Amino acid sequence: MAECVPSRATGMEGGIVIKDDWPGYSLELFTYPEHYREDIESVYIPHGVIMDRTERLARHIMDDIGDHDMVVLCVLKGGYKFCSDLVEFIKVQCRNSNKHLETRVEFIRLKSYLNDQSTEDLHIIGSQDLSVLRGKAIVDTGKTMKALLKHVEAFEPKMVKVAGLLVKRVSNVVGSLPDYVGFEIPNRFVVGYALDYNEYFRDLNHICVISEIGKVKYKI
Ligand code: HPA
Ligand code: MG
């Protein structure tokens, strides 16, 4: 399925690399909502693997953040599962290491995709008064992330860090990479774990590859 390589730029871990030829696991190996049976092709990243990787990211964040309190900015809607699980792991690790770290959660909503294509329009809805940033589920060209960071800088935060569960391998990269990356994946459209296709599939626990039937069925 994958390997983990350090990022060339920073020497830090750039996420678990999922290779171009990874087809995903057969649907027969896992459970998923029955109503999506024909709409997904394979389980690309199982829920358990997402959770284990997120736990590790929480550890990296704790190591870097020290004793600073933080404001977590969750990028809706696609980032809500990742953000919620990441914050939970941070809280558990705090309790286990007797740290007193205050975490506040703010939400912002972004919308830039129609069907499986990125549109030119980026809508930012919500949130003021920010000091630290976290919790975006997916980064492809980095265009959205760049616009969002510009928006956040206006609030003059002391420190800004970005966590992304998925980073896509694309040639037209605009912004920089997140500070914490869960997985680096090929440039293909995935759904589940709060990632949608026209608002469908957010209720799927695994990250999956959508089928042609699914694409047509939920197209608008
Ligand atoms: N899936 C769902 N939403 C997205 C994706 C994706 O692969 N890329 C950007 N937004
Ligand atoms: Mg979406």
Coordinates of C-alpha atoms and ligand atoms in Angstrom, one line a residue:
M1 CA 0.0 0.0 0.0
A2 CA 2.5 2.6 1.0
E3 CA 5.9 3.7 2.4
C4 CA 7.0 6.6 4.5
V5 CA 9.7 8.9 3.2
P6 CA 11.2 12.0 4.7
S7 CA 10.4 15.3 2.9
R8 CA 13.4 16.4 0.9
A9 CA 12.9 20.1 1.9
T10 CA 12.7 19.7 5.7
G11 CA 14.0 16.3 6.4
M12 CA 10.8 15.8 8.4
E13 CA 8.3 13.1 7.7
G14 CA 6.1 14.1 4.8
G15 CA 3.4 11.6 5.4
I16 CA 2.8 8.0 4.5
V17 CA 3.2 7.8 0.7
I18 CA 0.5 5.9 -1.2
K19 CA 1.8 4.9 -4.6
D20 CA 0.2 5.7 -7.9
D21 CA -0.7 2.0 -8.6
W22 CA -2.4 1.4 -5.2
P23 CA -5.9 0.2 -6.2
G24 CA -7.3 0.1 -2.6
Y25 CA -8.7 -2.9 -0.8
S26 CA -11.6 -4.9 -2.0
L27 CA -14.9 -3.8 -0.6
E28 CA -15.5 -7.4 0.6
L29 CA -12.8 -7.0 3.3
F30 CA -14.6 -4.2 5.2
T31 CA -18.0 -3.0 6.3
Y32 CA -19.6 0.2 5.0
P33 CA -23.1 1.7 4.6
E34 CA -25.1 -0.7 2.3
H35 CA -26.6 2.3 0.4
Y36 CA -23.1 3.0 -1.1
R37 CA -22.5 -0.6 -2.4
E38 CA -22.5 0.3 -6.1
D39 CA -21.1 3.8 -5.6
I40 CA -17.6 3.0 -4.3
E41 CA -14.9 1.0 -6.0
S42 CA -12.5 0.2 -3.2
V43 CA -11.4 1.1 0.3
Y44 CA -8.4 3.3 -0.3
I45 CA -7.5 4.0 3.4
P46 CA -9.3 2.1 6.1
H47 CA -10.7 4.0 9.0
G48 CA -8.4 2.3 11.5
V49 CA -5.3 3.3 9.6
I50 CA -6.5 6.9 9.5
M51 CA -7.0 6.9 13.2
D52 CA -3.6 5.4 14.0
R53 CA -1.9 7.9 11.7
T54 CA -3.8 10.8 13.3
E55 CA -2.7 9.7 16.7
R56 CA 0.9 9.9 15.6
L57 CA 0.3 13.4 14.1
A58 CA -1.2 14.5 17.5
R59 CA 2.1 13.4 19.1
H60 CA 4.1 15.5 16.7
I61 CA 1.9 18.5 17.4
M62 CA 2.2 18.0 21.1
D63 CA 6.0 17.8 20.8
D64 CA 6.1 21.1 18.9
I65 CA 3.5 23.1 20.7
G66 CA 5.1 22.7 24.2
D67 CA 3.0 24.4 26.8
H68 CA 1.3 26.9 24.5
D69 CA -2.5 27.0 24.5
M70 CA -4.0 26.7 21.0
V71 CA -6.9 27.6 18.9
V72 CA -7.8 24.9 16.5
L73 CA -9.4 26.1 13.3
C74 CA -11.4 23.3 11.7
V75 CA -12.0 23.7 8.0
L76 CA -15.5 22.5 7.2
K77 CA -17.0 20.5 6.0
G78 CA -14.4 18.0 4.8
G79 CA -12.1 18.6 7.8
Y80 CA -14.5 17.9 10.6
K81 CA -13.8 14.2 11.2
F82 CA -10.0 14.7 11.0
C83 CA -10.1 17.7 13.2
S84 CA -12.4 16.1 15.8
D85 CA -10.2 13.0 16.0
L86 CA -7.0 15.0 16.1
V87 CA -8.2 17.1 19.0
E88 CA -9.4 14.1 20.8
F89 CA -5.9 12.4 20.5
I90 CA -4.2 15.7 21.6
K91 CA -6.5 15.8 24.7
V92 CA -5.8 12.2 25.6
Q93 CA -2.1 12.6 25.2
C94 CA -2.3 15.8 27.4
R95 CA -4.1 13.9 30.1
N96 CA -1.6 11.0 29.9
S97 CA 1.4 13.3 30.2
N98 CA -0.1 15.5 32.8
K99 CA 0.0 18.6 30.6
H100 CA -2.4 21.5 30.9
L101 CA -3.0 22.7 27.4
E102 CA -6.1 24.7 26.6
T103 CA -7.6 23.9 23.3
R104 CA -10.3 26.1 21.8
V105 CA -12.0 25.1 18.5
E106 CA -13.2 27.5 15.8
F107 CA -14.8 26.6 12.5
I108 CA -14.5 28.0 9.1
R109 CA -16.3 26.8 6.0
L110 CA -14.7 26.6 2.5
K111 CA -16.3 25.6 -0.7
S112 CA -14.5 25.3 -4.0
Y113 CA -15.5 21.9 -5.5
L114 CA -18.3 21.0 -7.9
N115 CA -18.6 17.3 -8.8
D116 CA -14.9 16.2 -8.7
Q117 CA -13.5 19.4 -10.1
S118 CA -12.0 22.4 -8.4
T119 CA -13.8 25.6 -9.3
E120 CA -12.2 29.1 -9.5
D121 CA -14.5 30.4 -6.7
L122 CA -13.4 30.0 -3.2
H123 CA -15.9 30.9 -0.5
I124 CA -14.6 31.5 3.0
I125 CA -17.4 31.6 5.6
G126 CA -16.9 32.2 9.3
S127 CA -14.4 32.6 12.1
Q128 CA -12.6 35.6 13.7
D129 CA -10.0 36.0 16.5
L130 CA -7.5 33.3 15.6
S131 CA -4.1 32.5 17.0
V132 CA -3.2 29.0 15.8
L133 CA -4.5 27.1 12.8
R134 CA -5.1 23.4 12.4
G135 CA -7.1 20.7 10.7
K136 CA -7.7 20.6 7.0
A137 CA -8.5 17.2 5.6
I138 CA -7.2 17.6 2.1
V139 CA -4.6 19.7 0.2
D140 CA -4.1 19.4 -3.6
T141 CA -2.7 22.4 -5.4
G142 CA -2.5 24.4 -2.1
K143 CA -4.5 27.2 -3.7
T144 CA -7.2 27.0 -1.0
M145 CA -4.6 26.7 1.7
K146 CA -2.7 29.8 0.5
A147 CA -5.9 31.9 0.4
L148 CA -6.9 30.6 3.9
L149 CA -3.5 31.4 5.4
K150 CA -3.7 34.9 4.0
H151 CA -7.0 35.3 5.7
V152 CA -5.6 33.9 9.0
E153 CA -2.5 36.2 9.0
A154 CA -4.8 39.2 9.2
F155 CA -5.5 38.2 12.8
E156 CA -1.8 38.4 13.6
P157 CA -1.5 35.0 15.3
K158 CA 1.7 34.2 17.3
M159 CA 2.2 30.9 15.5
V160 CA 0.4 29.2 12.6
K161 CA 0.7 25.5 11.9
V162 CA -1.3 23.5 9.4
A163 CA -2.2 19.8 9.6
G164 CA -3.5 18.0 6.6
L165 CA -4.7 14.5 6.6
L166 CA -4.2 14.0 2.8
V167 CA -1.8 15.8 0.5
K168 CA -2.2 15.1 -3.3
R169 CA 0.7 14.7 -5.6
V170 CA 0.0 17.3 -8.2
S171 CA 2.3 19.1 -10.6
N172 CA 0.8 22.6 -10.3
V173 CA 1.6 23.2 -6.6
V174 CA 0.9 26.8 -5.6
G175 CA 1.3 27.0 -1.8
S176 CA 3.5 25.3 0.8
L177 CA 2.9 21.9 2.3
P178 CA 1.1 21.5 5.7
D179 CA 3.4 21.2 8.7
Y180 CA 1.8 17.8 9.6
V181 CA 0.8 15.4 6.8
G182 CA -1.1 12.2 7.3
F183 CA -0.8 10.7 3.8
E184 CA 0.5 11.7 0.5
I185 CA -1.7 10.3 -2.2
P186 CA -1.9 10.3 -6.0
N187 CA -4.0 13.0 -7.7
R188 CA -7.3 11.1 -7.6
F189 CA -10.7 12.0 -6.2
V190 CA -11.5 10.2 -2.9
V191 CA -14.5 10.3 -0.6
G192 CA -15.4 9.4 2.9
Y193 CA -14.3 10.3 6.4
A194 CA -16.2 13.6 5.8
L195 CA -14.9 14.2 2.3
D196 CA -17.7 14.5 -0.1
Y197 CA -18.8 14.3 -3.7
N198 CA -21.6 16.9 -4.0
E199 CA -22.4 16.4 -0.2
Y200 CA -22.6 12.5 -0.5
F201 CA -20.2 10.0 1.2
R202 CA -19.4 12.1 4.3
D203 CA -21.0 9.3 6.3
L204 CA -18.5 6.8 5.1
N205 CA -15.8 5.9 7.7
H206 CA -13.1 4.8 5.3
I207 CA -11.5 6.9 2.7
C208 CA -12.7 5.3 -0.6
V209 CA -12.5 5.6 -4.3
I210 CA -15.8 6.5 -5.9
S211 CA -17.1 4.3 -8.8
E212 CA -18.2 5.6 -12.2
I213 CA -21.8 4.6 -11.2
G214 CA -21.4 6.8 -8.1
K215 CA -20.1 9.7 -10.1
V216 CA -23.0 9.6 -12.4
K217 CA -25.6 9.0 -9.8
Y218 CA -24.7 12.0 -7.6
K219 CA -23.6 14.4 -10.4
I220 CA -25.2 17.8 -10.5
Ligands
HPA1 N1 -12.4 14.5 -2.4 C1 -13.3 15.3 -1.8 N2 -13.1 16.6 -1.7 C2 -12.0 17.1 -2.3 C3 -11.0 16.3 -2.9 C4 -11.2 14.9 -3.0 O1 -10.4 14.1 -3.5 N3 -10.0 17.1 -3.3 C5 -10.4 18.4 -3.0 N4 -11.6 18.4 -2.3
MG2 MG -16.3 19.1 -0.9

